[in-house]
Structures are given as C-alpha cells and as structure tokens.
Amino acid sequence: MIATVGWIIFGVIFLIFFLIFAVRVHVIMEFDGEFRLSVSFLGIRIRILPVRKKKKYKLGNYTPKKIQKRALAAEKKAQKQLLKEKEKAKKKKESDAKKAALTKEEKKAKKLTFPAILAIVRLGKRLLGIFFPRFFKHIHIKIARLHIRIGSADAATTAMMYGAAYQGMEALLAMLRKIVHLHSVKNTDFRLEPAFTEEAMDIDMHIDVSVRLGSIVGLLLRVAFKGLLGFVRILSDDKKRKADSQPQPQSAQKQPASPQKKAIK
C-alpha cells in the first residue's frame, strides 16, 4: 500500500514537471487600435496589457469592523518595515566596521586585478554568444493576422510609402526566418493596402510568440554552469597572480665557507 502511494506521488510529480518543461508558453500580441498583450500556458490565458481597471469602491468595505481590520494590518506592516530597517542598519554598521578593520594590504588583496576584470568581461561576452543564438533558435513566431492600411492625400506619396512598407515587411520577414522559427506566412491573413485619397495608418495584427520552457531552463543551466566554472578559474588565476607579485622575503645571507685545508704532501 505504501509503495503504491509512493509511486502515485512520484508519477504526479513527474507529470507536473513534464507539463511545466515540455509545454510551450505563448505570448500573444494583438493590435487593432489598442495594444493587448497576454500569456497563455496550458490553455490558461492571462492578460498583461492593458492593465485591468481597479474595482470601484464599495460602501461595504467601509464598515467600522473592516476599517479597524485594515488599520491593524497597516500597523503590523509598519512594525515589520521598522524591524527590517533596523536589521538592515545593524548589518550595514557591522559591514562598515569590518571594512574599517581591514588593513591596506588586505583591501588590496580583495580587489580584482585588471587582467582578472578583462577575463570576466571576455567570459561574459562568450556566455552571451552561447546564450542568445541558441535562445532565438527555440523561439517560434506565428503571424495569424497582419493588416496594414497606409496612405496620404497625395497619390504619389502614397505609392512611395506603399513601396517602402512592402520592402520593409519583406526584409523583416527574411531576417526573422534566419533568426527564429517563423511559421509559413502563406496561409497568413496578410494584407497591405494603399489609401490614395486619405491619410491613413491603420494596423490590425495578431502575433503568437511561443517557446518551450524546458529548453530555456536547460540553456540557462548550461550557461550558468559554464559561467560558474569560468569565474572560479579566473579567481584562482588572480589569486596566484597576486601571490607571485608579492615581494619575497630576503633569504638569509650564506655564511662564508671556511678555507679548505691544504693537503699535506
């Protein structure tokens, strides 16, 4: 019985981790005069923008009992904040006392040398070079709808704007195909319309950007592991460099050798 319950718990935990790391997270961007941003995970959609308006005040929230309850909660919060500030001030005082007690040589020994700083910069550059190319390869973009209506009162100007917008869209799509997984736009509801008789700049779009959470977590762990190893190696080399640069104590002068006795023939 206990073994069965253990296997059930293990299966539930495995299923939860599988869903978290295998299912894609979707970021949905929409615009039809108002920009909307939402996140979807496991079919649950959460709106990020626009921010929901706060509920109107209700008279029921201002009864004497509720007012007293909120006052007590505010007082407890203020007391906690005061304790946190006192603890923070105490830690800062102890830290300042420790720093003041350090000698000049100890302070110098704690500082990184210029070669170590350069090595850290190179390490950061290498880690960014590892992360971003692989990160973009995990991103999938699906353009479900893209309507653009552009125009001006002058027909010639409208024609130039239309040509520039069309070339810009083609260049943007070509760049996205090289960087990320861009789903085929053949079935996309894509329209670019010129308006020759009026000034217009209307955009209606629906874009879905998705990524598998497990891929990003694995990539972050890989980069973090490489960064940790590199940082430890840099600190070790810096410590050796400081030890080598310190002046060595003068060795005791050798005593003059006693004159050798002449061999008696």
Short mmCIF file of C-alpha atoms in Angstrom, two decimals:
data_model
loop_
_atom_site.label_atom_id
_atom_site.label_comp_id
_atom_site.label_asym_id
_atom_site.label_seq_id
_atom_site.Cartn_x
_atom_site.Cartn_y
_atom_site.Cartn_z
CA MET A 1 0.00 0.00 0.00
CA ILE A 2 2.76 2.45 0.97
CA ALA A 3 4.73 1.54 -2.18
CA THR A 4 1.66 2.19 -4.34
CA VAL A 5 1.10 5.61 -2.77
CA GLY A 6 4.79 6.41 -3.29
CA TRP A 7 4.58 5.51 -6.99
CA ILE A 8 1.44 7.61 -7.37
CA ILE A 9 3.15 10.63 -5.78
CA PHE A 10 6.21 10.10 -7.96
CA GLY A 11 4.01 9.88 -11.06
CA VAL A 12 2.15 13.06 -10.18
CA ILE A 13 5.39 14.96 -9.57
CA PHE A 14 6.86 13.64 -12.84
CA LEU A 15 3.71 14.67 -14.73
CA ILE A 16 3.83 18.17 -13.26
CA PHE A 17 7.48 18.65 -14.23
CA PHE A 18 6.80 17.19 -17.68
CA LEU A 19 3.95 19.63 -18.26
CA ILE A 20 5.98 22.57 -16.99
CA PHE A 21 9.07 21.84 -19.10
CA ALA A 22 7.51 20.27 -22.21
CA VAL A 23 4.51 22.52 -22.85
CA ARG A 24 5.03 25.75 -24.74
CA VAL A 25 4.43 29.18 -23.27
CA HIS A 26 2.67 31.51 -25.71
CA VAL A 27 3.00 35.29 -25.70
CA ILE A 28 0.14 36.73 -27.76
CA MET A 29 0.35 40.27 -29.13
CA GLU A 30 -2.71 41.92 -30.67
CA PHE A 31 -3.33 45.39 -32.00
CA ASP A 32 -6.47 46.86 -33.57
CA GLY A 33 -6.26 50.42 -32.34
CA GLU A 34 -5.39 49.21 -28.83
CA PHE A 35 -2.37 47.07 -27.93
CA ARG A 36 -3.12 43.88 -26.00
CA LEU A 37 -0.54 41.50 -24.54
CA SER A 38 -1.36 38.19 -22.91
CA VAL A 39 0.42 34.99 -21.85
CA SER A 40 -1.06 31.53 -22.40
CA PHE A 41 0.09 28.35 -20.67
CA LEU A 42 -1.77 25.01 -20.64
CA GLY A 43 -4.77 26.73 -22.15
CA ILE A 44 -4.91 29.32 -19.38
CA ARG A 45 -4.69 32.85 -20.77
CA ILE A 46 -3.58 35.72 -18.56
CA ARG A 47 -3.90 39.29 -19.76
CA ILE A 48 -0.89 41.51 -19.10
CA LEU A 49 -1.84 44.65 -21.04
CA PRO A 50 -3.92 46.72 -20.84
CA VAL A 51 -3.96 46.70 -17.07
CA ARG A 52 -7.34 45.91 -15.62
CA LYS A 53 -9.07 48.84 -14.05
CA LYS A 54 -9.40 48.77 -10.31
CA LYS A 55 -12.78 47.95 -8.94
CA LYS A 56 -14.89 50.82 -7.74
CA TYR A 57 -15.10 51.46 -4.06
CA LYS A 58 -17.90 49.69 -2.27
CA LEU A 59 -19.65 51.04 0.79
CA GLY A 60 -19.45 47.56 2.33
CA ASN A 61 -15.67 47.92 2.63
CA TYR A 62 -16.02 50.88 4.97
CA THR A 63 -17.83 49.36 7.90
CA PRO A 64 -16.26 50.06 11.36
CA LYS A 65 -15.13 46.44 11.61
CA LYS A 66 -13.35 46.43 8.24
CA ILE A 67 -11.81 49.85 8.85
CA GLN A 68 -10.40 48.61 12.18
CA LYS A 69 -9.10 45.46 10.48
CA ARG A 70 -7.28 47.46 7.81
CA ALA A 71 -5.82 49.77 10.47
CA LEU A 72 -4.43 46.79 12.42
CA ALA A 73 -2.96 45.31 9.22
CA ALA A 74 -1.33 48.65 8.35
CA GLU A 75 0.12 48.91 11.88
CA LYS A 76 1.58 45.39 11.67
CA LYS A 77 3.05 46.17 8.26
CA ALA A 78 4.66 49.36 9.61
CA GLN A 79 6.16 47.44 12.54
CA LYS A 80 7.61 44.80 10.21
CA GLN A 81 9.06 47.51 7.98
CA LEU A 82 10.63 49.20 11.01
CA LEU A 83 12.21 45.91 12.15
CA LYS A 84 13.58 45.33 8.66
CA GLU A 85 15.12 48.80 8.55
CA LYS A 86 16.73 48.31 11.97
CA GLU A 87 18.15 44.94 10.91
CA LYS A 88 19.45 46.45 7.68
CA ALA A 89 21.10 49.33 9.56
CA LYS A 90 22.69 46.88 12.00
CA LYS A 91 24.12 44.75 9.19
CA LYS A 92 25.44 47.85 7.42
CA LYS A 93 27.12 49.02 10.62
CA GLU A 94 28.78 45.62 11.11
CA SER A 95 29.90 45.59 7.48
CA ASP A 96 31.37 49.10 7.77
CA ALA A 97 33.20 48.08 10.97
CA LYS A 98 34.70 45.04 9.22
CA LYS A 99 35.80 47.17 6.27
CA ALA A 100 37.41 49.73 8.59
CA ALA A 101 39.31 46.99 10.41
CA LEU A 102 40.94 45.76 7.20
CA THR A 103 44.50 46.83 6.53
CA LYS A 104 45.61 48.38 3.28
CA GLU A 105 47.18 45.11 2.12
CA GLU A 106 44.01 43.13 2.90
CA LYS A 107 41.86 45.63 0.97
CA LYS A 108 44.24 45.42 -1.96
CA ALA A 109 44.18 41.62 -1.84
CA LYS A 110 40.37 41.60 -2.04
CA LYS A 111 40.25 43.78 -5.14
CA LEU A 112 40.39 42.12 -8.55
CA THR A 113 43.37 42.89 -10.73
CA PHE A 114 42.97 44.44 -14.17
CA PRO A 115 43.70 41.15 -16.02
CA ALA A 116 41.01 39.45 -13.93
CA ILE A 117 38.47 42.16 -14.84
CA LEU A 118 39.32 41.75 -18.53
CA ALA A 119 38.93 37.98 -18.19
CA ILE A 120 35.47 38.46 -16.60
CA VAL A 121 34.43 40.75 -19.48
CA ARG A 122 35.60 38.18 -22.03
CA LEU A 123 33.77 35.46 -20.11
CA GLY A 124 30.54 37.47 -20.16
CA LYS A 125 30.91 38.09 -23.89
CA ARG A 126 31.46 34.38 -24.52
CA LEU A 127 28.43 33.42 -22.41
CA LEU A 128 26.22 35.89 -24.28
CA GLY A 129 27.49 34.41 -27.54
CA ILE A 130 26.44 30.98 -26.31
CA PHE A 131 23.04 32.03 -24.95
CA PHE A 132 21.43 34.34 -27.49
CA PRO A 133 21.94 32.34 -30.74
CA ARG A 134 20.54 29.20 -29.07
CA PHE A 135 17.78 31.19 -27.35
CA PHE A 136 16.44 32.60 -30.61
CA LYS A 137 16.52 29.13 -32.20
CA HIS A 138 13.97 27.97 -29.60
CA ILE A 139 11.51 30.79 -30.39
CA HIS A 140 8.58 30.10 -32.73
CA ILE A 141 6.65 33.01 -34.26
CA LYS A 142 3.28 32.60 -35.91
CA ILE A 143 1.70 35.60 -37.64
CA ALA A 144 -2.01 34.79 -37.67
CA ARG A 145 -3.19 38.18 -38.95
CA LEU A 146 -1.48 41.29 -40.22
CA HIS A 147 -3.45 44.07 -41.92
CA ILE A 148 -1.76 47.35 -42.76
CA ARG A 149 -3.52 50.27 -44.43
CA ILE A 150 -1.28 53.15 -45.33
CA GLY A 151 -1.90 56.30 -47.33
CA SER A 152 -1.81 60.06 -47.69
CA ALA A 153 -3.71 62.77 -49.55
CA ASP A 154 -1.10 62.73 -52.35
CA ALA A 155 -1.24 59.65 -54.60
CA ALA A 156 2.50 59.78 -55.45
CA THR A 157 3.46 59.95 -51.80
CA THR A 158 1.11 57.06 -51.05
CA ALA A 159 2.76 54.96 -53.77
CA MET A 160 6.22 55.65 -52.31
CA MET A 161 5.03 54.83 -48.78
CA TYR A 162 3.42 51.63 -50.02
CA GLY A 163 6.64 50.51 -51.75
CA ALA A 164 8.78 51.31 -48.71
CA ALA A 165 6.37 49.46 -46.39
CA TYR A 166 6.27 46.41 -48.65
CA GLN A 167 10.07 46.21 -48.92
CA GLY A 168 10.41 46.74 -45.18
CA MET A 169 7.99 43.88 -44.45
CA GLU A 170 9.85 41.55 -46.82
CA ALA A 171 13.20 42.43 -45.22
CA LEU A 172 11.77 41.92 -41.70
CA LEU A 173 10.31 38.51 -42.57
CA ALA A 174 13.60 37.43 -44.19
CA MET A 175 15.53 38.45 -41.07
CA LEU A 176 13.10 36.62 -38.79
CA ARG A 177 13.42 33.45 -40.86
CA LYS A 178 17.17 33.47 -40.25
CA ILE A 179 16.97 34.16 -36.51
CA VAL A 180 13.90 32.27 -35.27
CA HIS A 181 11.45 29.58 -36.38
CA LEU A 182 8.99 31.64 -38.39
CA HIS A 183 5.93 29.64 -39.38
CA SER A 184 4.97 29.78 -43.04
CA VAL A 185 3.22 33.04 -43.91
CA LYS A 186 1.50 31.56 -46.99
CA ASN A 187 -1.68 30.90 -45.01
CA THR A 188 -1.37 34.12 -43.00
CA ASP A 189 -4.11 36.69 -43.34
CA PHE A 190 -1.68 39.31 -44.61
CA ARG A 191 -2.84 42.48 -46.37
CA LEU A 192 -1.04 45.70 -47.22
CA GLU A 193 -3.49 48.21 -48.68
CA PRO A 194 -2.78 51.70 -50.03
CA ALA A 195 -5.21 54.54 -49.40
CA PHE A 196 -4.79 57.07 -52.21
CA THR A 197 -7.46 59.56 -51.16
CA GLU A 198 -6.91 59.96 -47.41
CA GLU A 199 -4.24 59.98 -44.77
CA ALA A 200 -4.25 56.60 -43.01
CA MET A 201 -2.01 54.44 -40.85
CA ASP A 202 -4.11 51.54 -39.60
CA ILE A 203 -2.64 48.30 -38.25
CA ASP A 204 -4.53 45.16 -37.26
CA MET A 205 -2.36 42.25 -36.14
CA HIS A 206 -2.35 39.02 -34.18
CA ILE A 207 1.10 37.52 -33.50
CA ASP A 208 1.85 34.44 -31.38
CA VAL A 209 5.38 34.01 -29.97
CA SER A 210 5.94 30.66 -28.27
CA VAL A 211 8.85 28.94 -26.54
CA ARG A 212 9.27 25.67 -24.69
CA LEU A 213 10.07 26.40 -21.07
CA GLY A 214 12.25 23.32 -20.63
CA SER A 215 14.55 24.38 -23.46
CA ILE A 216 15.11 27.80 -21.93
CA VAL A 217 15.70 26.37 -18.44
CA GLY A 218 18.21 23.85 -19.82
CA LEU A 219 20.00 26.59 -21.74
CA LEU A 220 20.14 28.82 -18.65
CA LEU A 221 21.56 25.98 -16.54
CA ARG A 222 24.21 25.26 -19.18
CA VAL A 223 25.28 28.91 -19.40
CA ALA A 224 25.23 29.28 -15.60
CA PHE A 225 27.43 26.17 -15.17
CA LYS A 226 29.95 27.41 -17.74
CA GLY A 227 29.94 30.87 -16.17
CA LEU A 228 30.50 29.47 -12.67
CA LEU A 229 33.42 27.31 -13.78
CA GLY A 230 34.97 30.21 -15.69
CA PHE A 231 34.55 32.62 -12.77
CA VAL A 232 36.13 30.19 -10.30
CA ARG A 233 39.05 29.69 -12.70
CA ILE A 234 39.51 33.46 -13.04
CA LEU A 235 39.54 33.94 -9.27
CA SER A 236 42.07 31.13 -8.86
CA ASP A 237 44.37 32.61 -11.50
CA ASP A 238 44.02 36.06 -9.95
CA LYS A 239 44.96 34.69 -6.54
CA LYS A 240 48.09 33.05 -7.98
CA ARG A 241 48.97 36.26 -9.80
CA LYS A 242 48.76 38.26 -6.58
CA ALA A 243 50.86 35.70 -4.72
CA ASP A 244 53.57 35.84 -7.41
CA SER A 245 53.61 39.64 -7.43
CA GLN A 246 54.21 39.93 -3.69
CA PRO A 247 57.84 40.65 -2.75
CA GLN A 248 59.60 37.56 -1.43
CA PRO A 249 61.39 37.86 1.96
CA GLN A 250 65.11 38.15 1.60
CA SER A 251 66.80 34.88 2.32
CA ALA A 252 69.42 34.76 5.00
CA GLN A 253 72.85 35.51 3.64
CA LYS A 254 75.03 32.49 3.32
CA GLN A 255 77.96 32.25 5.73
CA PRO A 256 81.35 32.38 4.02
CA ALA A 257 82.77 28.90 3.59
CA SER A 258 85.74 28.04 5.84
CA PRO A 259 89.05 27.89 3.97
CA GLN A 260 89.89 24.43 2.90
CA LYS A 261 92.87 22.90 4.49
CA LYS A 262 95.76 22.44 2.23
CA ALA A 263 96.67 18.89 1.59
CA ILE A 264 99.96 17.89 3.23
CA LYS A 265 102.21 16.29 0.83
#
